[in-house]
PDB file of C-alpha atoms and ligand atoms in Angstrom:
ATOM      1  CA  MET O   1     -52.062  25.944  18.027  1.00 94.00           C
ATOM      2  CA  THR O   2     -52.331  22.851  20.135  1.00 95.00           C
ATOM      3  CA  ILE O   3     -51.389  19.581  18.541  1.00 96.00           C
ATOM      4  CA  HIS O   4     -52.663  16.139  19.830  1.00 96.00           C
ATOM      5  CA  ILE O   5     -51.083  12.927  18.766  1.00 96.00           C
ATOM      6  CA  PHE O   6     -52.573   9.631  19.113  1.00 97.00           C
ATOM      7  CA  LYS O   7     -51.063   6.075  18.612  1.00 96.00           C
ATOM      8  CA  SER O   8     -53.288   5.017  15.890  1.00 98.00           C
ATOM      9  CA  ALA O   9     -55.859   6.441  13.069  1.00 98.00           C
ATOM     10  CA  THR O  10     -58.926   4.953  15.394  1.00 98.00           C
ATOM     11  CA  ASP O  11     -57.509   6.568  18.522  1.00 98.00           C
ATOM     12  CA  THR O  12     -57.087  10.170  16.439  1.00 98.00           C
ATOM     13  CA  ALA O  13     -60.900   9.845  15.361  1.00 98.00           C
ATOM     14  CA  ARG O  14     -62.074   8.913  18.916  1.00 98.00           C
ATOM     15  CA  GLY O  15     -59.695  12.017  20.366  1.00 98.00           C
ATOM     16  CA  LEU O  16     -61.257  14.454  18.039  1.00 98.00           C
ATOM     17  CA  VAL O  17     -64.843  13.310  18.361  1.00 98.00           C
ATOM     18  CA  GLU O  18     -64.473  13.417  22.240  1.00 98.00           C
ATOM     19  CA  GLN O  19     -63.035  16.889  21.914  1.00 98.00           C
ATOM     20  CA  MET O  20     -65.895  17.910  19.449  1.00 98.00           C
ATOM     21  CA  LEU O  21     -68.605  16.801  21.830  1.00 98.00           C
ATOM     22  CA  GLU O  22     -66.776  18.620  24.914  1.00 98.00           C
ATOM     23  CA  TRP O  23     -66.938  21.702  22.538  1.00 98.00           C
ATOM     24  CA  VAL O  24     -70.767  21.002  21.887  1.00 98.00           C
ATOM     25  CA  GLY O  25     -71.361  20.693  25.593  1.00 98.00           C
ATOM     26  CA  GLU O  26     -69.598  23.772  26.504  1.00 98.00           C
ATOM     27  CA  HIS O  27     -71.343  25.726  23.720  1.00 98.00           C
ATOM     28  CA  PRO O  28     -73.844  28.176  25.446  1.00 96.00           C
ATOM     29  CA  GLU O  29     -76.372  28.191  22.209  1.00 97.00           C
ATOM     30  CA  PRO O  30     -78.802  25.511  21.625  1.00 98.00           C
ATOM     31  CA  THR O  31     -77.113  25.013  18.012  1.00 98.00           C
ATOM     32  CA  PHE O  32     -73.845  24.213  17.189  1.00 98.00           C
ATOM     33  CA  HIS O  33     -72.612  24.949  13.420  1.00 98.00           C
ATOM     34  CA  ILE O  34     -70.060  22.647  12.072  1.00 98.00           C
ATOM     35  CA  ALA O  35     -68.327  22.846   8.552  1.00 99.00           C
ATOM     36  CA  LEU O  36     -67.215  19.519   7.541  1.00 98.00           C
ATOM     37  CA  SER O  37     -64.343  18.551   4.958  1.00 98.00           C
ATOM     38  CA  GLY O  38     -64.199  15.724   3.038  1.00 98.00           C
ATOM     39  CA  GLY O  39     -61.434  13.507   1.154  1.00 97.00           C
ATOM     40  CA  ASN O  40     -60.707  10.184   2.748  1.00 97.00           C
ATOM     41  CA  THR O  41     -59.332  10.992   6.110  1.00 98.00           C
ATOM     42  CA  PRO O  42     -62.621  11.718   7.679  1.00 98.00           C
ATOM     43  CA  ALA O  43     -64.371   8.587   6.787  1.00 98.00           C
ATOM     44  CA  LEU O  44     -62.930   6.631   9.572  1.00 98.00           C
ATOM     45  CA  MET O  45     -63.609   9.547  12.394  1.00 98.00           C
ATOM     46  CA  PHE O  46     -67.367   9.533  10.801  1.00 98.00           C
ATOM     47  CA  ASP O  47     -67.604   5.596  11.121  1.00 98.00           C
ATOM     48  CA  VAL O  48     -66.319   5.991  14.812  1.00 98.00           C
ATOM     49  CA  TRP O  49     -68.406   8.879  15.801  1.00 98.00           C
ATOM     50  CA  ALA O  50     -71.603   7.013  14.343  1.00 98.00           C
ATOM     51  CA  GLU O  51     -70.710   3.880  15.960  1.00 98.00           C
ATOM     52  CA  GLU O  52     -69.159   4.587  19.283  1.00 98.00           C
ATOM     53  CA  TYR O  53     -70.563   7.883  20.160  1.00 98.00           C
ATOM     54  CA  LEU O  54     -74.100   7.453  18.780  1.00 98.00           C
ATOM     55  CA  GLU O  55     -75.897   7.816  22.205  1.00 98.00           C
ATOM     56  CA  ALA O  56     -73.407  10.575  23.599  1.00 98.00           C
ATOM     57  CA  THR O  57     -74.062  12.962  21.012  1.00 98.00           C
ATOM     58  CA  PRO O  58     -76.685  15.483  21.019  1.00 98.00           C
ATOM     59  CA  TRP O  59     -77.517  14.977  17.478  1.00 98.00           C
ATOM     60  CA  GLU O  60     -80.307  17.510  17.433  1.00 98.00           C
ATOM     61  CA  ARG O  61     -78.098  20.531  18.369  1.00 98.00           C
ATOM     62  CA  LEU O  62     -75.896  19.781  15.479  1.00 98.00           C
ATOM     63  CA  ARG O  63     -76.242  21.613  11.915  1.00 98.00           C
ATOM     64  CA  PHE O  64     -73.677  20.481   9.274  1.00 99.00           C
ATOM     65  CA  TYR O  65     -72.507  22.361   6.481  1.00 99.00           C
ATOM     66  CA  TRP O  66     -69.406  21.586   4.201  1.00 98.00           C
ATOM     67  CA  VAL O  67     -65.982  23.369   3.610  1.00 98.00           C
ATOM     68  CA  ASP O  68     -65.698  22.053   0.228  1.00 98.00           C
ATOM     69  CA  GLU O  69     -67.377  19.984  -2.624  1.00 98.00           C
ATOM     70  CA  ARG O  70     -66.053  18.354  -5.551  1.00 97.00           C
ATOM     71  CA  CYS O  71     -68.207  19.444  -8.737  1.00 96.00           C
ATOM     72  CA  VAL O  72     -69.756  16.143  -8.875  1.00 97.00           C
ATOM     73  CA  GLY O  73     -73.455  15.043  -7.956  1.00 96.00           C
ATOM     74  CA  PRO O  74     -74.086  13.636  -4.484  1.00 97.00           C
ATOM     75  CA  THR O  75     -74.020  10.000  -5.503  1.00 97.00           C
ATOM     76  CA  HIS O  76     -70.739  10.245  -7.419  1.00 97.00           C
ATOM     77  CA  PRO O  77     -67.920   8.373  -5.446  1.00 97.00           C
ATOM     78  CA  GLU O  78     -65.895  11.580  -5.097  1.00 97.00           C
ATOM     79  CA  SER O  79     -68.649  13.608  -3.415  1.00 98.00           C
ATOM     80  CA  ASN O  80     -67.852  14.915   0.037  1.00 98.00           C
ATOM     81  CA  TYR O  81     -71.312  14.783   0.924  1.00 98.00           C
ATOM     82  CA  GLY O  82     -72.121  11.273  -0.453  1.00 98.00           C
ATOM     83  CA  MET O  83     -69.041  10.033   1.460  1.00 98.00           C
ATOM     84  CA  THR O  84     -70.641  11.933   4.844  1.00 98.00           C
ATOM     85  CA  VAL O  85     -73.948  10.531   4.390  1.00 98.00           C
ATOM     86  CA  THR O  86     -72.428   6.975   3.892  1.00 98.00           C
ATOM     87  CA  HIS O  87     -70.048   7.042   6.899  1.00 98.00           C
ATOM     88  CA  LEU O  88     -71.890   9.310   9.279  1.00 98.00           C
ATOM     89  CA  LEU O  89     -75.448  10.796   8.326  1.00 98.00           C
ATOM     90  CA  SER O  90     -77.010   7.393   6.945  1.00 98.00           C
ATOM     91  CA  LYS O  91     -76.297   5.915  10.544  1.00 98.00           C
ATOM     92  CA  VAL O  92     -77.387   8.855  13.060  1.00 98.00           C
ATOM     93  CA  PRO O  93     -80.650  10.707  13.871  1.00 98.00           C
ATOM     94  CA  VAL O  94     -79.888  13.625  11.858  1.00 98.00           C
ATOM     95  CA  ASN O  95     -83.026  15.360   9.851  1.00 97.00           C
ATOM     96  CA  PRO O  96     -82.717  16.641   6.432  1.00 97.00           C
ATOM     97  CA  GLU O  97     -83.377  20.177   7.794  1.00 98.00           C
ATOM     98  CA  GLN O  98     -80.121  19.969   9.896  1.00 98.00           C
ATOM     99  CA  VAL O  99     -77.656  19.122   6.738  1.00 98.00           C
ATOM    100  CA  PHE O 100     -76.943  21.693   4.155  1.00 98.00           C
ATOM    101  CA  ARG O 101     -75.008  20.246   1.432  1.00 98.00           C
ATOM    102  CA  ILE O 102     -73.075  22.177  -1.426  1.00 98.00           C
ATOM    103  CA  GLN O 103     -74.563  21.110  -4.644  1.00 98.00           C
ATOM    104  CA  GLY O 104     -71.687  20.141  -6.754  1.00 96.00           C
ATOM    105  CA  GLU O 105     -73.650  18.667  -9.787  1.00 95.00           C
ATOM    106  CA  THR O 106     -74.083  20.505 -12.999  1.00 90.00           C
ATOM    107  CA  ALA O 107     -75.612  19.826 -16.466  1.00 86.00           C
ATOM    108  CA  ALA O 108     -73.029  21.851 -18.180  1.00 88.00           C
ATOM    109  CA  GLN O 109     -71.357  20.174 -20.928  1.00 86.00           C
ATOM    110  CA  ASP O 110     -68.468  22.746 -21.592  1.00 93.00           C
ATOM    111  CA  GLU O 111     -65.481  24.182 -19.405  1.00 91.00           C
ATOM    112  CA  ALA O 112     -67.157  27.600 -19.501  1.00 94.00           C
ATOM    113  CA  GLY O 113     -70.449  26.162 -18.459  1.00 95.00           C
ATOM    114  CA  ARG O 114     -69.027  24.203 -15.676  1.00 94.00           C
ATOM    115  CA  GLN O 115     -67.169  27.040 -14.197  1.00 96.00           C
ATOM    116  CA  ALA O 116     -70.198  29.472 -14.486  1.00 96.00           C
ATOM    117  CA  ALA O 117     -72.080  26.572 -12.633  1.00 97.00           C
ATOM    118  CA  ALA O 118     -69.303  26.261  -9.784  1.00 97.00           C
ATOM    119  CA  GLU O 119     -69.315  30.045  -9.527  1.00 98.00           C
ATOM    120  CA  ALA O 120     -73.174  30.042  -9.208  1.00 98.00           C
ATOM    121  CA  GLU O 121     -73.143  27.588  -6.609  1.00 98.00           C
ATOM    122  CA  CYS O 122     -70.449  29.491  -4.575  1.00 98.00           C
ATOM    123  CA  ARG O 123     -72.938  32.315  -4.539  1.00 98.00           C
ATOM    124  CA  ARG O 124     -75.961  30.321  -3.668  1.00 98.00           C
ATOM    125  CA  TYR O 125     -74.279  28.436  -0.796  1.00 98.00           C
ATOM    126  CA  ALA O 126     -72.437  31.570   0.546  1.00 98.00           C
ATOM    127  CA  SER O 127     -76.135  33.256   0.826  1.00 98.00           C
ATOM    128  CA  LEU O 128     -77.325  30.080   2.451  1.00 98.00           C
ATOM    129  CA  ILE O 129     -74.585  30.305   4.950  1.00 98.00           C
ATOM    130  CA  ARG O 130     -74.986  33.911   5.475  1.00 98.00           C
ATOM    131  CA  ARG O 131     -78.854  32.932   6.438  1.00 98.00           C
ATOM    132  CA  GLU O 132     -78.135  29.927   8.444  1.00 98.00           C
ATOM    133  CA  VAL O 133     -74.822  30.520  10.351  1.00 98.00           C
ATOM    134  CA  PRO O 134     -74.767  33.397  13.109  1.00 98.00           C
ATOM    135  CA  LEU O 135     -72.910  36.419  11.819  1.00 98.00           C
ATOM    136  CA  LYS O 136     -70.426  38.147  13.714  1.00 97.00           C
ATOM    137  CA  GLU O 137     -69.320  41.621  12.492  1.00 96.00           C
ATOM    138  CA  SER O 138     -71.200  40.622   9.251  1.00 96.00           C
ATOM    139  CA  MET O 139     -69.468  37.643   8.569  1.00 98.00           C
ATOM    140  CA  PRO O 140     -70.962  34.039   9.436  1.00 98.00           C
ATOM    141  CA  MET O 141     -69.010  32.496  12.367  1.00 98.00           C
ATOM    142  CA  PHE O 142     -68.994  28.769  12.387  1.00 98.00           C
ATOM    143  CA  ASP O 143     -68.798  26.966  15.685  1.00 98.00           C
ATOM    144  CA  LEU O 144     -66.410  24.655  14.418  1.00 98.00           C
ATOM    145  CA  VAL O 145     -64.648  24.246  10.829  1.00 98.00           C
ATOM    146  CA  LEU O 146     -63.224  20.846  10.694  1.00 98.00           C
ATOM    147  CA  LEU O 147     -60.340  20.617   7.951  1.00 98.00           C
ATOM    148  CA  GLY O 148     -57.832  18.358   6.524  1.00 98.00           C
ATOM    149  CA  ALA O 149     -54.550  19.054   4.877  1.00 98.00           C
ATOM    150  CA  GLY O 150     -53.366  17.572   1.388  1.00 98.00           C
ATOM    151  CA  ASP O 151     -49.917  16.390   1.135  1.00 97.00           C
ATOM    152  CA  ASP O 152     -49.210  19.373  -1.100  1.00 97.00           C
ATOM    153  CA  GLY O 153     -50.094  21.632   2.044  1.00 98.00           C
ATOM    154  CA  HIS O 154     -53.422  22.473   0.526  1.00 98.00           C
ATOM    155  CA  THR O 155     -56.479  22.878   2.834  1.00 98.00           C
ATOM    156  CA  SER O 156     -60.305  23.252   1.969  1.00 98.00           C
ATOM    157  CA  SER O 157     -59.887  23.211  -1.854  1.00 98.00           C
ATOM    158  CA  ILE O 158     -57.549  26.320  -1.666  1.00 98.00           C
ATOM    159  CA  PHE O 159     -54.468  24.913  -3.375  1.00 98.00           C
ATOM    160  CA  PRO O 160     -50.897  26.307  -3.691  1.00 98.00           C
ATOM    161  CA  GLY O 161     -50.779  28.677  -6.350  1.00 97.00           C
ATOM    162  CA  GLN O 162     -54.403  29.549  -5.653  1.00 97.00           C
ATOM    163  CA  GLU O 163     -53.720  31.734  -2.359  1.00 97.00           C
ATOM    164  CA  ALA O 164     -55.954  34.305  -3.728  1.00 98.00           C
ATOM    165  CA  LEU O 165     -58.856  32.219  -1.970  1.00 98.00           C
ATOM    166  CA  LEU O 166     -57.412  32.997   1.335  1.00 98.00           C
ATOM    167  CA  THR O 167     -57.793  36.652   1.198  1.00 98.00           C
ATOM    168  CA  THR O 168     -60.957  37.141  -1.123  1.00 98.00           C
ATOM    169  CA  ASP O 169     -64.020  38.723   0.277  1.00 98.00           C
ATOM    170  CA  GLU O 170     -66.230  35.949  -0.991  1.00 98.00           C
ATOM    171  CA  LEU O 171     -67.176  33.181   1.413  1.00 98.00           C
ATOM    172  CA  TYR O 172     -66.956  30.320  -1.030  1.00 98.00           C
ATOM    173  CA  ALA O 173     -64.904  30.495  -4.586  1.00 98.00           C
ATOM    174  CA  VAL O 174     -63.806  27.948  -7.098  1.00 98.00           C
ATOM    175  CA  GLY O 175     -60.734  25.959  -6.346  1.00 98.00           C
ATOM    176  CA  ILE O 176     -59.241  23.891  -9.006  1.00 97.00           C
ATOM    177  CA  HIS O 177     -57.486  20.430  -8.144  1.00 97.00           C
ATOM    178  CA  PRO O 178     -53.913  20.811  -9.904  1.00 97.00           C
ATOM    179  CA  VAL O 179     -53.509  17.551 -11.145  1.00 96.00           C
ATOM    180  CA  SER O 180     -57.049  16.552 -12.222  1.00 95.00           C
ATOM    181  CA  GLY O 181     -58.495  20.082 -13.010  1.00 94.00           C
ATOM    182  CA  GLN O 182     -61.636  19.398 -11.133  1.00 95.00           C
ATOM    183  CA  LYS O 183     -63.577  22.181  -9.995  1.00 97.00           C
ATOM    184  CA  ARG O 184     -64.435  22.549  -6.346  1.00 98.00           C
ATOM    185  CA  VAL O 185     -66.626  24.756  -4.183  1.00 98.00           C
ATOM    186  CA  ALA O 186     -64.362  26.103  -1.576  1.00 98.00           C
ATOM    187  CA  LEU O 187     -64.745  27.800   1.892  1.00 98.00           C
ATOM    188  CA  THR O 188     -62.276  30.634   1.593  1.00 98.00           C
ATOM    189  CA  GLY O 189     -59.548  31.915   3.901  1.00 98.00           C
ATOM    190  CA  LYS O 190     -61.655  34.870   5.687  1.00 98.00           C
ATOM    191  CA  PRO O 191     -64.435  32.670   7.112  1.00 98.00           C
ATOM    192  CA  ILE O 192     -62.296  29.792   8.136  1.00 98.00           C
ATOM    193  CA  LEU O 193     -59.886  32.511   9.958  1.00 98.00           C
ATOM    194  CA  HIS O 194     -63.276  33.996  11.591  1.00 98.00           C
ATOM    195  CA  ALA O 195     -64.534  30.759  12.809  1.00 98.00           C
ATOM    196  CA  SER O 196     -64.790  30.185  16.768  1.00 98.00           C
ATOM    197  CA  ARG O 197     -62.491  26.962  16.164  1.00 98.00           C
ATOM    198  CA  VAL O 198     -60.675  25.244  13.413  1.00 98.00           C
ATOM    199  CA  ALA O 199     -59.705  21.772  13.868  1.00 98.00           C
ATOM    200  CA  PHE O 200     -57.343  19.798  11.634  1.00 98.00           C
ATOM    201  CA  LEU O 201     -57.544  15.830  11.376  1.00 98.00           C
ATOM    202  CA  MET O 202     -54.333  14.481   9.704  1.00 98.00           C
ATOM    203  CA  THR O 203     -53.354  10.857   9.409  1.00 98.00           C
ATOM    204  CA  GLY O 204     -50.641   9.003   7.518  1.00 98.00           C
ATOM    205  CA  SER O 205     -47.224   9.912   6.805  1.00 98.00           C
ATOM    206  CA  GLY O 206     -47.801  11.847   3.895  1.00 97.00           C
ATOM    207  CA  LYS O 207     -49.180  14.493   5.880  1.00 98.00           C
ATOM    208  CA  ALA O 208     -45.924  14.887   8.328  1.00 98.00           C
ATOM    209  CA  PRO O 209     -44.028  17.515   6.510  1.00 98.00           C
ATOM    210  CA  VAL O 210     -47.318  19.683   6.252  1.00 98.00           C
ATOM    211  CA  LEU O 211     -47.633  19.202   9.868  1.00 98.00           C
ATOM    212  CA  LYS O 212     -44.151  20.288  10.373  1.00 98.00           C
ATOM    213  CA  ASP O 213     -44.792  23.258   8.347  1.00 98.00           C
ATOM    214  CA  MET O 214     -47.857  24.221  10.331  1.00 97.00           C
ATOM    215  CA  GLU O 215     -45.982  23.786  13.501  1.00 96.00           C
ATOM    216  CA  GLY O 216     -43.438  26.555  11.991  1.00 95.00           C
ATOM    217  CA  THR O 217     -44.066  30.091  11.509  1.00 95.00           C
ATOM    218  CA  ALA O 218     -43.582  30.480   7.597  1.00 97.00           C
ATOM    219  CA  ASP O 219     -46.881  30.645   5.843  1.00 97.00           C
ATOM    220  CA  THR O 220     -45.482  27.818   3.251  1.00 97.00           C
ATOM    221  CA  GLY O 221     -48.987  26.944   1.837  1.00 98.00           C
ATOM    222  CA  PRO O 222     -52.624  27.273   2.616  1.00 98.00           C
ATOM    223  CA  ALA O 223     -52.978  24.853   5.591  1.00 98.00           C
ATOM    224  CA  ALA O 224     -49.868  26.392   7.164  1.00 98.00           C
ATOM    225  CA  TYR O 225     -51.548  29.956   6.527  1.00 98.00           C
ATOM    226  CA  VAL O 226     -54.597  28.783   8.363  1.00 98.00           C
ATOM    227  CA  ALA O 227     -52.848  27.196  11.267  1.00 98.00           C
ATOM    228  CA  HIS O 228     -50.701  30.444  11.893  1.00 97.00           C
ATOM    229  CA  HIS O 229     -53.870  33.008  11.370  1.00 98.00           C
ATOM    230  CA  ALA O 230     -56.944  31.182  12.607  1.00 97.00           C
ATOM    231  CA  HIS O 231     -58.362  31.825  16.206  1.00 90.00           C
ATOM    232  CA  GLU O 232     -58.229  28.400  18.150  1.00 95.00           C
ATOM    233  CA  VAL O 233     -56.505  25.583  16.288  1.00 97.00           C
ATOM    234  CA  THR O 234     -56.334  22.135  17.354  1.00 98.00           C
ATOM    235  CA  VAL O 235     -54.521  19.455  15.325  1.00 98.00           C
ATOM    236  CA  PHE O 236     -55.557  15.716  15.838  1.00 98.00           C
ATOM    237  CA  ALA O 237     -52.809  13.820  14.311  1.00 98.00           C
ATOM    238  CA  ASP O 238     -51.779  10.153  14.462  1.00 97.00           C
ATOM    239  CA  ASP O 239     -48.154   9.266  15.175  1.00 96.00           C
ATOM    240  CA  ALA O 240     -47.225   9.089  11.493  1.00 98.00           C
ATOM    241  CA  ALA O 241     -48.461  12.549  10.646  1.00 98.00           C
ATOM    242  CA  GLY O 242     -47.059  13.635  13.982  1.00 97.00           C
ATOM    243  CA  ALA O 243     -43.696  12.210  13.464  1.00 96.00           C
ATOM    244  CA  GLN O 244     -41.900  15.509  12.565  1.00 96.00           C
ATOM    245  CA  VAL O 245     -43.491  17.671  15.456  1.00 94.00           C
ATOM    246  CA  SER O 246     -43.418  18.430  18.986  1.00 85.00           C
ATOM    247  CA  PRO O 247     -46.979  17.447  20.376  1.00 73.00           C
ATOM    248  CA  ILE O 248     -48.759  18.925  23.382  1.00 73.00           C
ATOM    249  CA  ALA O 249     -49.931  15.411  24.453  1.00 62.00           C
ATOM    250  CA  ILE O 250     -49.240  11.841  23.367  1.00 62.00           C
ATOM    251  CA  THR O 251     -52.422   9.915  24.041  1.00 61.00           C
TER     252      THR O 251
HETATM  253  C1  6PG H   1     -61.490  17.486  -0.297  1.00 83.48           C
HETATM  254  C2  6PG H   1     -61.191  17.938   0.910  1.00 83.48           C
HETATM  255  C3  6PG H   1     -59.750  18.374   1.317  1.00 83.48           C
HETATM  256  C4  6PG H   1     -59.026  17.530   2.024  1.00 83.48           C
HETATM  257  C5  6PG H   1     -57.790  17.041   2.047  1.00 83.48           C
HETATM  258  C6  6PG H   1     -57.189  15.878   2.392  1.00 83.48           C
HETATM  259  O1  6PG H   1     -62.371  17.483  -0.866  1.00 83.48           O
HETATM  260  O2  6PG H   1     -60.450  16.810  -0.757  1.00 83.48           O
HETATM  261  O3  6PG H   1     -62.146  18.457   1.985  1.00 83.48           O
HETATM  262  O4  6PG H   1     -59.196  19.535   1.630  1.00 83.48           O
HETATM  263  O5  6PG H   1     -59.386  17.726   3.497  1.00 83.48           O
HETATM  264  O6  6PG H   1     -57.489  17.131   0.690  1.00 83.48           O
HETATM  265  O7  6PG H   1     -57.863  14.792   1.799  1.00 83.48           O
HETATM  266  P1  6PG H   1     -57.260  13.325   2.350  1.00 83.48           P
HETATM  267  O8  6PG H   1     -58.216  13.137   3.429  1.00 83.48           O
HETATM  268  O9  6PG H   1     -58.180  12.514   1.199  1.00 83.48           O
HETATM  269  O10 6PG H   1     -55.923  13.291   2.297  1.00 83.48           O
END
């Protein structure tokens, strides 16, 4: 695992975008398949990407998928897709054919109906991913999985206590937010570990203990597990998130 620490959240965003552009530049195939995470942290990185790297990015080569989605509609304030449209996709020359959103919405009125809808969306989206993303050894292999980590050590929407999602054979499974009970459609552990590269974007002091665990050797939670077992893991953190680790480089 390589840890890059930057002096501010904006510099961290720039560091990640510049590294992504290098990875895309080196990629031998015309198309580069990225799975994006949501939450709050990527918003600034998306703004920086759209505003400072508009010309430098070969947008036509990119295909966007999601690591996880909250079970809400695309215009709901908690939608990861909606956030990405606001901060990135509405500002850059990307066609709808390059964007594959998870459909978090459901008309179901009760708990059982919402669970069934989330499971059905996991199956639909997994088939879409199998169709769109190149397979290696029968498993879709994203060129880049971009992850965040929660203060509780979760990543994707694989929360502590729901570690079965790390080892299931399903590509996507239903994660449940432990506090709100909100259902999430979540990329599971095996396809994350199978990706060519995994990048974590972590800013703010709340993430410092999680990054410390990721740097350590014990699989204390889902983010630490992914950090220890995925192929090529690079962490982009600001100095607050990186306060308890030894970086490879401070920029
Ligand atoms: C989500 C995510 C999730 C996120 C972490 C960090 O839907 O919430 O994709 O895995 O990366 O929860 O979230 P913050 O950036 O909001 O701290």
